Amino acid sequence: MKMKIRAFCSMVLAMAVYSQSAFAVVYPLPEGKSRLVGENLQITVPEGNKLPLEHFAAQFQMGLSNMLEANPGVDVYLPAAGTKMIIPQQLILPDTPHEGIVINSAEMRLYYYPKGTKTVIVLPIGIGELGKDTPFNWVTSVQRKKDGPTWTPIKAMHAEYAERGETLPEVFPAGPDNPMGLYALYVGRLYAVHGTNANFGIGLRVSHGCVRLRADDIKYLFDHVPVGTRVQFINEPVKATIEPDGSRYLEVHNPLSATEEQFNSSEPVPINLPVNVCHVLVDPSVNQSTVDQALQRRSGMPENIVAQGDSSQTATVQVQPVDESTITEGPDTEQAQQGNAAPVTLQTSVPEQSGTAVPVDNTAPIEQATPAAGDDGQTAQ
């Protein structure tokens, strides 16, 4: 009964978010040392659907990578009518201070902890493409904000475009066609958290290192995040928690490719388990078969690794058809699949799978971001 009530409350929250065209999924912070929040939702693609997956992702404040992890095999361009899709709104909060902004590149989510509240706001993001990665293992702050930013491409971008026979303007003027969108929060001297003129890139590796958000999301951050707010960049594809009742949960995302070989390979990127995750897994109560399956599935959703059988909890919501003319662009399929995708299934009760062993490295090296210098308004985009 308790789980049904929680699922119902999550459904009501999600419907409120949709009906009010709200900007985010807002979670109350759990009590004590708990880090598990939210409940997953289930929707059915309406009859006559002519809209891409991005539409459903945006409707429930998800990125494409989150939807692809939770719904393996779904058509990015046109999800089939009648298809049941999971909206992965249950998650484990990152093992970081509940302060300011936390950006986890691996799961392509931004967490904002408004000061003086007991809530966390979770927003989907687009991040840097391979070789132009968004920083991680870096703590900085919001140094300034800009309403109507202009974009001054750095020299490396001019050279990159020139190699393709294209020319970039010296400065992109402010406006809806600006790749930085309508608002920007500048962090460090090169990077920014900003909007976009291409929503299909939310949940993908598409930028030159900056963090992209949908228009309503960046508008909210611009209006509510003060200059000086702490910003922490991390890259943690695996999260785990020990809950107050003794249950243990594991959330596994596909790690970001670090090399061209990994990016182009059909093999999953190896997972390195950090010490704090291993601490959760090394316990007699943990079902190691469930752990192995979760590491192979990489569904991006928390799984109870103590309980036997199906540990998923979902609430069902109705989705109404929408005029497809409101959607004018779609993602590159290969790029979408390379975002965070991996072969996954939804249930934890599937037969044990065999496959490549998952390498474990408890002492992964830390990379320190070193932002490059730039002119005022000059960013990686």
PDB file of C-alpha atoms in Angstrom, residues 204 261 328:
ATOM      1  CA  LEU A 204      23.069  13.666 -26.266  1.00  0.00           C
ATOM      2  CA  GLU A 261      37.410   3.160 -30.657  1.00  0.00           C
ATOM      3  CA  THR A 328      10.224  20.186 -36.649  1.00  0.00           C
TER       4      THR A 328
END
